[in-house]
CSV table of C-alpha atoms and ligand atoms in Angstrom, one decimal:
chain,number,residue,atom,x,y,z
A,1295,MET,CA,3.2,70.3,239.9
A,1296,LYS,CA,3.2,73.8,240.8
A,1297,ILE,CA,0.6,76.2,239.0
A,1298,LEU,CA,0.9,80.0,238.5
A,1299,VAL,CA,-2.8,81.2,238.2
A,1300,THR,CA,-3.0,84.8,236.5
A,1301,GLY,CA,-6.1,86.3,237.3
A,1302,GLY,CA,-6.9,83.4,239.7
A,1303,THR,CA,-9.4,85.0,241.6
A,1304,GLY,CA,-11.8,85.9,238.4
A,1305,TYR,CA,-14.7,84.1,237.4
A,1306,ILE,CA,-12.8,81.5,235.4
A,1307,GLY,CA,-9.4,81.7,237.2
A,1308,SER,CA,-11.5,81.1,240.4
A,1309,HIS,CA,-13.3,78.0,239.3
A,1310,THR,CA,-9.9,76.6,238.0
A,1311,VAL,CA,-8.2,77.2,241.0
A,1312,VAL,CA,-10.8,75.2,243.1
A,1313,GLU,CA,-10.0,72.6,240.2
A,1314,LEU,CA,-6.2,72.4,240.5
A,1315,GLN,CA,-6.4,72.3,244.5
A,1316,ASN,CA,-8.8,69.6,244.5
A,1317,ALA,CA,-6.5,67.2,241.7
A,1318,GLY,CA,-3.8,67.9,244.2
A,1319,TYR,CA,-1.6,70.7,242.2
A,1320,GLU,CA,0.4,73.3,244.2
A,1321,VAL,CA,-1.3,76.5,242.9
A,1322,VAL,CA,0.2,80.1,242.9
A,1323,VAL,CA,-2.3,82.8,242.2
A,1324,ILE,CA,-1.4,86.6,241.6
A,1325,ASP,CA,-4.0,89.2,240.4
A,1326,ASN,CA,-4.7,92.7,241.1
A,1327,PHE,CA,-8.8,92.5,241.8
A,1328,ASP,CA,-9.6,94.9,239.4
A,1329,ASN,CA,-12.4,93.0,238.2
A,1330,SER,CA,-12.6,90.4,241.3
A,1331,HIS,CA,-13.3,90.8,245.1
A,1332,PRO,CA,-10.7,89.6,247.7
A,1333,SER,CA,-12.9,87.6,249.3
A,1334,VAL,CA,-13.2,85.0,246.7
A,1335,LEU,CA,-9.7,83.9,247.9
A,1336,LEU,CA,-11.4,82.3,251.6
A,1337,ASN,CA,-14.3,81.1,249.9
A,1338,ILE,CA,-12.1,79.0,247.4
A,1339,GLU,CA,-10.4,78.2,250.7
A,1340,LYS,CA,-13.7,76.9,252.4
A,1341,ILE,CA,-14.3,75.0,249.3
A,1342,THR,CA,-11.2,73.3,248.9
A,1343,GLY,CA,-10.0,73.2,252.6
A,1344,LYS,CA,-6.6,74.5,251.1
A,1345,LYS,CA,-5.1,77.8,251.4
A,1346,VAL,CA,-4.6,79.7,248.2
A,1347,VAL,CA,-1.1,81.1,248.0
A,1348,PHE,CA,-1.7,84.5,246.7
A,1349,GLU,CA,-0.1,88.0,245.9
A,1350,ASN,CA,-1.4,90.9,244.6
A,1351,ILE,CA,0.3,91.5,241.4
A,1352,ASP,CA,-0.5,94.0,238.4
A,1353,ILE,CA,0.7,91.9,235.3
A,1354,ARG,CA,1.7,95.7,233.8
A,1355,ASP,CA,3.7,96.3,236.7
A,1356,LYS,CA,6.7,94.4,234.6
A,1357,LYS,CA,9.2,94.8,237.8
A,1358,SER,CA,6.8,92.8,239.8
A,1359,LEU,CA,6.1,90.2,238.0
A,1360,ARG,CA,9.8,89.5,237.5
A,1361,GLU,CA,10.4,89.6,240.6
A,1362,PHE,CA,7.6,87.1,241.6
A,1363,VAL,CA,8.4,84.8,238.4
A,1364,SER,CA,12.3,84.7,239.7
A,1365,LYS,CA,11.0,83.8,243.4
A,1366,ASN,CA,8.8,80.8,242.0
A,1367,LYS,CA,10.9,78.9,239.3
A,1368,ASP,CA,9.8,75.7,240.1
A,1369,ILE,CA,6.9,76.5,238.6
A,1370,ASN,CA,5.8,73.8,236.2
A,1371,ALA,CA,3.0,75.7,233.9
A,1372,VAL,CA,1.5,79.2,233.7
A,1373,ILE,CA,-2.1,79.7,232.7
A,1374,HIS,CA,-3.1,83.2,232.4
A,1375,PHE,CA,-6.2,84.6,232.7
A,1376,ALA,CA,-5.3,88.0,233.7
A,1377,ALA,CA,-7.0,90.7,231.1
A,1378,SER,CA,-9.9,92.7,230.7
A,1379,LYS,CA,-13.4,91.2,229.4
A,1380,ALA,CA,-16.0,94.0,228.5
A,1381,VAL,CA,-16.5,94.3,225.1
A,1382,GLY,CA,-18.1,98.0,225.1
A,1383,GLU,CA,-15.5,99.2,227.5
A,1384,SER,CA,-12.7,97.8,225.2
A,1385,VAL,CA,-14.2,100.0,222.3
A,1386,GLU,CA,-14.5,103.2,224.2
A,1387,ASN,CA,-11.1,102.5,226.1
A,1388,PRO,CA,-8.9,100.8,223.8
A,1389,LEU,CA,-5.6,101.2,225.1
A,1390,LYS,CA,-6.5,99.9,228.6
A,1391,TYR,CA,-7.1,96.7,226.6
A,1392,TYR,CA,-4.0,96.7,224.8
A,1393,GLU,CA,-2.0,97.6,227.5
A,1394,ASN,CA,-3.6,95.3,230.0
A,1395,ASN,CA,-4.5,92.1,227.6
A,1396,VAL,CA,-1.3,92.5,225.3
A,1397,GLY,CA,0.9,94.1,227.1
A,1398,GLY,CA,0.4,92.1,230.4
A,1399,THR,CA,0.6,88.9,228.5
A,1400,LEU,CA,4.5,90.4,226.8
A,1401,ASN,CA,5.6,91.0,230.6
A,1402,LEU,CA,4.4,87.8,231.5
A,1403,LEU,CA,6.1,85.8,228.7
A,1404,GLU,CA,8.9,87.6,229.1
A,1405,ALA,CA,9.2,86.9,232.6
A,1406,MET,CA,8.7,83.2,231.7
A,1407,GLN,CA,11.6,82.9,229.1
A,1408,GLU,CA,14.2,84.6,231.9
A,1409,ASN,CA,13.2,82.0,234.3
A,1410,GLY,CA,12.6,78.8,232.0
A,1411,ILE,CA,9.1,78.0,232.8
A,1412,GLU,CA,8.1,76.8,229.4
A,1413,ASN,CA,4.7,75.9,229.2
A,1414,ILE,CA,1.6,78.0,228.9
A,1415,VAL,CA,-2.6,77.9,228.9
A,1416,PHE,CA,-4.2,80.9,227.3
A,1417,SER,CA,-7.7,82.2,228.0
A,1418,SER,CA,-8.7,82.7,224.4
A,1419,SER,CA,-12.5,83.2,223.0
A,1420,CYS,CA,-14.2,82.3,220.3
A,1421,THR,CA,-14.8,85.9,219.4
A,1422,VAL,CA,-11.4,85.4,217.1
A,1423,TYR,CA,-14.1,83.2,214.6
A,1424,GLY,CA,-16.5,86.2,214.0
A,1425,GLU,CA,-19.2,85.1,212.0
A,1426,ALA,CA,-18.9,81.6,210.8
A,1427,THR,CA,-21.0,78.5,210.0
A,1428,PRO,CA,-21.6,76.5,213.1
A,1429,PRO,CA,-20.6,74.3,214.5
A,1430,VAL,CA,-17.4,75.9,214.1
A,1431,ASN,CA,-13.9,74.1,214.3
A,1432,GLU,CA,-10.4,75.4,215.2
A,1433,ASP,CA,-9.3,75.1,211.3
A,1434,ALA,CA,-12.1,77.9,210.6
A,1435,PRO,CA,-10.6,81.1,209.7
A,1436,ILE,CA,-9.8,84.0,211.8
A,1437,MET,CA,-11.9,86.6,211.0
A,1438,LEU,CA,-10.9,91.2,211.5
A,1439,ALA,CA,-11.5,91.6,214.9
A,1440,GLN,CA,-14.9,93.4,215.9
A,1441,SER,CA,-13.5,95.0,219.0
A,1442,PRO,CA,-10.2,95.7,220.7
A,1443,TYR,CA,-11.2,93.3,223.5
A,1444,GLY,CA,-11.7,91.0,220.3
A,1445,ASN,CA,-8.4,92.1,218.9
A,1446,THR,CA,-6.1,91.5,222.1
A,1447,LYS,CA,-7.5,87.8,222.0
A,1448,GLN,CA,-6.2,87.2,218.3
A,1449,ILE,CA,-2.7,89.4,218.9
A,1450,CYS,CA,-2.0,87.1,221.7
A,1451,GLU,CA,-2.6,84.2,220.1
A,1452,GLU,CA,-0.1,85.2,217.5
A,1453,VAL,CA,2.4,86.2,220.2
A,1454,LEU,CA,2.4,83.0,221.5
A,1455,LEU,CA,2.6,81.3,218.4
A,1456,ASP,CA,5.4,83.5,217.3
A,1457,GLN,CA,7.1,83.0,221.0
A,1458,THR,CA,6.4,79.6,220.6
A,1459,ASN,CA,8.5,79.1,217.5
A,1460,ALA,CA,11.2,81.1,218.6
A,1461,SER,CA,11.8,79.4,222.1
A,1462,ASN,CA,11.2,76.4,224.4
A,1463,LEU,CA,7.9,77.9,225.0
A,1464,LYS,CA,4.9,75.1,224.8
A,1465,THR,CA,1.3,76.4,224.7
A,1466,VAL,CA,-2.3,75.4,224.4
A,1467,SER,CA,-4.7,78.4,223.8
A,1468,LEU,CA,-7.9,77.8,224.9
A,1469,ARG,CA,-11.0,79.3,223.0
A,1470,TYR,CA,-13.8,79.6,225.1
A,1471,PHE,CA,-17.2,80.0,224.1
A,1472,ASN,CA,-20.5,81.3,226.5
A,1473,PRO,CA,-18.9,80.4,229.9
A,1474,VAL,CA,-21.9,80.9,232.1
A,1475,GLY,CA,-23.1,79.1,235.9
A,1476,ALA,CA,-21.6,78.9,239.1
A,1477,HIS,CA,-19.6,76.6,241.3
A,1478,ASP,CA,-22.3,73.8,242.8
A,1479,SER,CA,-21.4,75.4,246.6
A,1480,ALA,CA,-22.6,78.8,245.4
A,1481,LEU,CA,-19.5,79.8,247.2
A,1482,ILE,CA,-17.7,81.2,244.0
A,1483,GLY,CA,-19.5,82.7,240.5
A,1484,GLU,CA,-19.6,85.8,237.9
A,1485,LEU,CA,-19.2,89.0,240.1
A,1486,PRO,CA,-19.9,91.4,237.0
A,1487,LEU,CA,-19.2,95.3,238.7
A,1488,GLY,CA,-22.5,97.3,237.5
A,1489,ILE,CA,-24.7,96.9,234.9
A,1490,PRO,CA,-24.1,93.4,233.2
A,1491,ASN,CA,-23.3,93.3,229.9
A,1492,ASN,CA,-23.8,88.9,229.7
A,1493,LEU,CA,-27.4,87.7,229.4
A,1494,VAL,CA,-26.9,85.5,232.3
A,1495,PRO,CA,-25.6,87.3,234.8
A,1496,TYR,CA,-28.8,89.5,233.5
A,1497,ILE,CA,-31.4,87.3,234.1
A,1498,THR,CA,-30.1,86.4,237.5
A,1499,GLN,CA,-30.1,89.8,238.6
A,1500,THR,CA,-33.5,90.8,236.9
A,1501,ALA,CA,-34.7,87.4,238.7
A,1502,ILE,CA,-33.9,88.5,242.2
A,1503,GLY,CA,-34.9,91.8,241.7
A,1504,LYS,CA,-31.5,94.1,241.0
A,1505,ARG,CA,-32.6,94.8,237.6
A,1506,GLU,CA,-36.2,95.8,236.3
A,1507,ILE,CA,-36.7,94.1,232.7
A,1508,LEU,CA,-34.4,92.4,230.5
A,1509,THR,CA,-34.5,93.4,226.9
A,1510,VAL,CA,-34.2,90.7,224.4
A,1511,PHE,CA,-31.8,92.4,222.1
A,1512,GLY,CA,-33.8,90.9,218.9
A,1513,ASN,CA,-36.1,88.8,217.9
A,1514,ASP,CA,-35.7,89.1,213.8
A,1515,TYR,CA,-32.6,86.7,213.8
A,1516,ASN,CA,-32.6,84.1,211.1
A,1517,THR,CA,-32.8,80.9,213.4
A,1518,PRO,CA,-36.1,78.5,214.6
A,1519,ASP,CA,-37.2,81.4,217.2
A,1520,GLY,CA,-35.9,84.6,215.9
A,1521,THR,CA,-33.1,85.0,219.0
A,1522,CYS,CA,-29.6,85.0,218.8
A,1523,ILE,CA,-27.7,81.4,219.3
A,1524,ARG,CA,-25.2,80.9,221.7
A,1525,ASP,CA,-22.5,77.4,223.1
A,1526,PHE,CA,-23.7,78.2,226.7
A,1527,ILE,CA,-20.5,76.3,228.5
A,1528,HIS,CA,-20.9,75.5,232.4
A,1529,VAL,CA,-17.9,77.1,233.9
A,1530,VAL,CA,-17.1,74.1,236.1
A,1531,ASP,CA,-16.4,72.0,233.2
A,1532,LEU,CA,-14.1,74.9,231.4
A,1533,ALA,CA,-12.4,75.4,234.5
A,1534,LYS,CA,-12.1,71.3,234.3
A,1535,ALA,CA,-10.7,71.4,230.4
A,1536,HIS,CA,-7.8,73.5,232.2
A,1537,ILE,CA,-6.6,70.4,234.2
A,1538,LYS,CA,-6.5,68.5,231.1
A,1539,ALA,CA,-4.7,71.1,229.0
A,1540,VAL,CA,-1.8,71.3,231.5
A,1541,GLU,CA,-1.6,67.5,231.9
A,1542,TYR,CA,-1.3,68.1,227.8
A,1543,LEU,CA,1.7,70.2,228.0
A,1544,SER,CA,2.8,68.6,231.0
A,1545,ASN,CA,3.0,64.8,229.3
A,1546,LYS,CA,3.7,66.4,226.3
A,1547,LYS,CA,0.8,64.8,224.4
A,1548,TYR,CA,1.2,67.1,221.7
A,1549,LYS,CA,2.1,67.0,218.3
A,1550,SER,CA,2.9,70.8,218.0
A,1551,SER,CA,4.1,73.1,220.5
A,1552,TYR,CA,1.6,75.6,219.7
A,1553,SER,CA,-2.3,73.7,220.4
A,1554,VAL,CA,-5.9,75.6,220.2
A,1555,PHE,CA,-8.4,73.8,221.4
A,1556,ASN,CA,-12.5,75.4,221.1
A,1557,LEU,CA,-14.5,74.5,224.8
A,1558,GLY,CA,-18.0,74.9,224.0
A,1559,THR,CA,-21.0,72.2,224.5
A,1560,GLY,CA,-20.9,71.4,220.9
A,1561,LYS,CA,-24.9,72.8,221.3
A,1562,GLY,CA,-26.3,75.9,220.5
A,1563,SER,CA,-29.2,77.2,222.5
A,1564,SER,CA,-31.2,80.4,221.5
A,1565,VAL,CA,-31.4,83.5,223.8
A,1566,LEU,CA,-35.6,82.8,224.8
A,1567,GLU,CA,-34.2,78.7,225.2
A,1568,VAL,CA,-31.6,80.4,227.9
A,1569,ILE,CA,-34.6,82.3,229.6
A,1570,GLN,CA,-37.5,79.3,229.3
A,1571,THR,CA,-35.0,76.9,231.0
A,1572,PHE,CA,-33.8,79.2,233.8
A,1573,GLU,CA,-37.8,80.1,234.5
A,1574,LYS,CA,-37.9,76.2,234.4
A,1575,VAL,CA,-35.4,75.8,236.5
A,1576,THR,CA,-36.0,78.0,239.1
A,1577,GLN,CA,-39.6,78.3,239.1
A,1578,VAL,CA,-39.3,82.1,238.8
A,1579,LYS,CA,-41.5,84.3,236.2
A,1580,LEU,CA,-38.9,86.3,234.3
A,1581,ASN,CA,-39.8,89.8,233.3
A,1582,TYR,CA,-38.6,90.2,230.1
A,1583,LYS,CA,-39.5,92.2,226.9
A,1584,ILE,CA,-38.5,91.9,223.0
A,1585,GLY,CA,-36.1,94.8,222.2
A,1586,PRO,CA,-34.1,95.9,219.2
A,1587,ARG,CA,-30.8,94.3,218.2
A,1588,ARG,CA,-27.6,95.0,219.8
A,1589,GLY,CA,-25.1,96.3,217.8
A,1590,GLY,CA,-22.0,93.8,217.2
A,1591,ASP,CA,-23.8,90.8,218.0
A,1592,ILE,CA,-23.6,87.8,215.5
A,1593,THR,CA,-26.4,85.2,214.5
A,1594,GLN,CA,-25.0,82.2,215.7
A,1595,ILE,CA,-22.2,80.5,216.9
A,1596,TYR,CA,-21.7,76.9,218.6
A,1597,ALA,CA,-18.8,74.9,218.8
A,1598,GLY,CA,-17.5,71.7,217.1
A,1599,CYS,CA,-15.2,70.1,220.0
A,1600,GLU,CA,-14.3,66.7,218.7
A,1601,LYS,CA,-10.6,67.9,219.0
A,1602,ALA,CA,-11.0,68.6,222.4
A,1603,GLU,CA,-12.6,65.2,223.4
A,1604,LYS,CA,-9.6,63.6,220.8
A,1605,GLU,CA,-6.9,65.1,221.8
A,1606,LEU,CA,-7.1,66.9,225.3
A,1607,GLY,CA,-9.3,63.8,226.7
A,1608,TRP,CA,-12.2,66.5,227.8
A,1609,LYS,CA,-15.9,67.0,227.2
A,1610,THR,CA,-18.8,69.3,229.2
A,1611,GLU,CA,-20.8,67.2,231.7
A,1612,ARG,CA,-23.3,69.3,232.4
A,1613,ASP,CA,-26.4,71.1,230.7
A,1614,LEU,CA,-27.9,74.2,230.5
A,1615,GLU,CA,-30.2,73.3,233.4
A,1616,ASN,CA,-27.3,73.2,235.5
A,1617,CYS,CA,-25.8,76.3,234.5
A,1618,MET,CA,-28.6,78.1,235.6
A,1619,LYS,CA,-29.7,76.1,238.6
A,1620,THR,CA,-25.8,76.9,240.1
A,1621,ALA,CA,-26.3,80.5,238.5
A,1622,TRP,CA,-29.3,81.2,240.5
A,1623,ASP,CA,-28.1,79.5,243.5
A,1624,TRP,CA,-25.3,81.9,243.2
A,1625,GLU,CA,-27.1,85.3,242.5
A,1626,LYS,CA,-29.2,84.3,246.0
A,1627,LYS,CA,-26.5,83.7,247.8
A,1628,LEU,CA,-24.0,86.8,246.4
A,1629,GLU,CA,-24.8,89.2,249.3
A,1630,SER,CA,-24.2,87.6,252.1
A,1631,LEU,CA,-20.9,86.4,251.0
A,1632,LEU,CA,-19.8,90.2,249.8
A,1633,ILE,CA,-20.8,91.6,253.3
A,1634,SER,CA,-19.5,88.5,255.3
B,669,UD1,C1,-19.8,87.8,224.9
B,669,UD1,C2,-18.3,88.5,223.9
B,669,UD1,C3,-17.5,86.7,223.8
B,669,UD1,C4,-17.5,86.9,225.2
B,669,UD1,C5,-18.6,86.2,226.2
B,669,UD1,C6,-18.7,86.5,227.6
B,669,UD1,C7,-17.6,89.3,222.0
B,669,UD1,C8,-18.4,89.4,220.5
B,669,UD1,N1,-18.7,88.7,222.7
B,669,UD1,O1,-20.4,87.1,224.2
B,669,UD1,O2,-16.2,87.1,224.1
B,669,UD1,O3,-16.7,85.4,225.8
B,669,UD1,O4,-19.7,87.6,225.9
B,669,UD1,O5,-17.9,87.3,228.4
B,669,UD1,O6,-16.4,89.8,221.8
B,669,UD1,N2,-28.5,89.3,225.5
B,669,UD1,C9,-29.8,89.9,224.8
B,669,UD1,N3,-30.1,90.8,226.3
B,669,UD1,C10,-29.1,90.6,227.5
B,669,UD1,C11,-27.7,90.3,227.4
B,669,UD1,C12,-27.4,89.6,226.2
B,669,UD1,O7,-30.2,89.6,224.4
B,669,UD1,O8,-29.3,91.7,228.3
B,669,UD1,C13,-28.5,88.5,224.5
B,669,UD1,C14,-27.1,88.8,223.4
B,669,UD1,O9,-27.9,89.9,222.3
B,669,UD1,C15,-26.8,87.8,222.4
B,669,UD1,C16,-26.9,86.7,223.6
B,669,UD1,O10,-27.5,87.1,224.8
B,669,UD1,O11,-27.5,87.3,221.8
B,669,UD1,C17,-25.7,86.5,224.6
B,669,UD1,O12,-24.9,87.5,224.9
B,669,UD1,P1,-23.6,88.1,225.8
B,669,UD1,O13,-24.0,87.2,227.0
B,669,UD1,O14,-23.2,89.3,225.8
B,669,UD1,O15,-22.3,86.7,224.8
B,669,UD1,P2,-21.6,87.3,223.7
B,669,UD1,O16,-22.0,88.4,223.3
B,669,UD1,O17,-22.2,85.8,223.2
């Protein structure tokens, strides 16, 4: 089977390409390196021993995208990662987010329809739930988006639902909780440009000395240790769920042609637990301080994952310790990789 991966050199995309190639799929990748590095392609090849078929395409460039898809009509399914993902940046530059995330998805769906490609796996986010009582299941209400980024995920889900109803399209929308960690080889991982916003890259960059100190954003939340609780899921577990989603579509296991799944561990961990786990696993003392709350953070969220287990036959295999170990191994190896 031939799978098109948009955004296949990004954090989750690259890990998914590895799992697809290892599972024997023929993979074609498009990306514009907006938030990734060309070296990722070589590093994927080092892991899998297989060449990555790649084309540099910006999904906003409708003409190039259409040309590419029409040359690859034999694609069986698309896994659509290509999108911008920084919440803060989306508040400052919403048009970039609507154009890239929503406009890009429209271009992709149009090209798929023109060429009779009927299966798509979409990269969504638990951000669609806003503040809900955990564990959060797929039938929890969608809340008003707190950022343009979050809104683009909601809009894309609606667009996909409408297009699924109106055509032969079959869709699986995967709502990720907090993806962390890196590949065991430490050849691919998260590559934040500039100062990271997310907790785990900030931890590893502080531990290695790129950042002076980590600020814990608030310890006065209504949780056991006062810090926020999230569901941290290993990126390799997450990547494997995409293979299950492709199988689900190609084996026509679905009850409805539009399906949504949460991808999380089902377990919440607090910010302080993450720090303690990092220190335990790596034996590195982390320089951190407690600071004020960050605007827009919710107190706690973690996934209800029964649906993914029952219908996709998928559940996580790795724990927080493995997330921290692999994230740290990746951070340590990162500089040498970028130079080579
Ligand atoms: C955000 C996005 C989510 C996206 C995820 C991964 C929203 C509301 N959130 O999740 O959609 O999937 O990133 O890209 O859209 N923290 C600190 N210090 C730091 C950094 C973070 O204490 O330096 C805390 C935060 O306050 C939060 C927790 O760590 O409580 C996790 O933060 P972060 O990694 O940024 O992820 P989310 O905000 O949960």
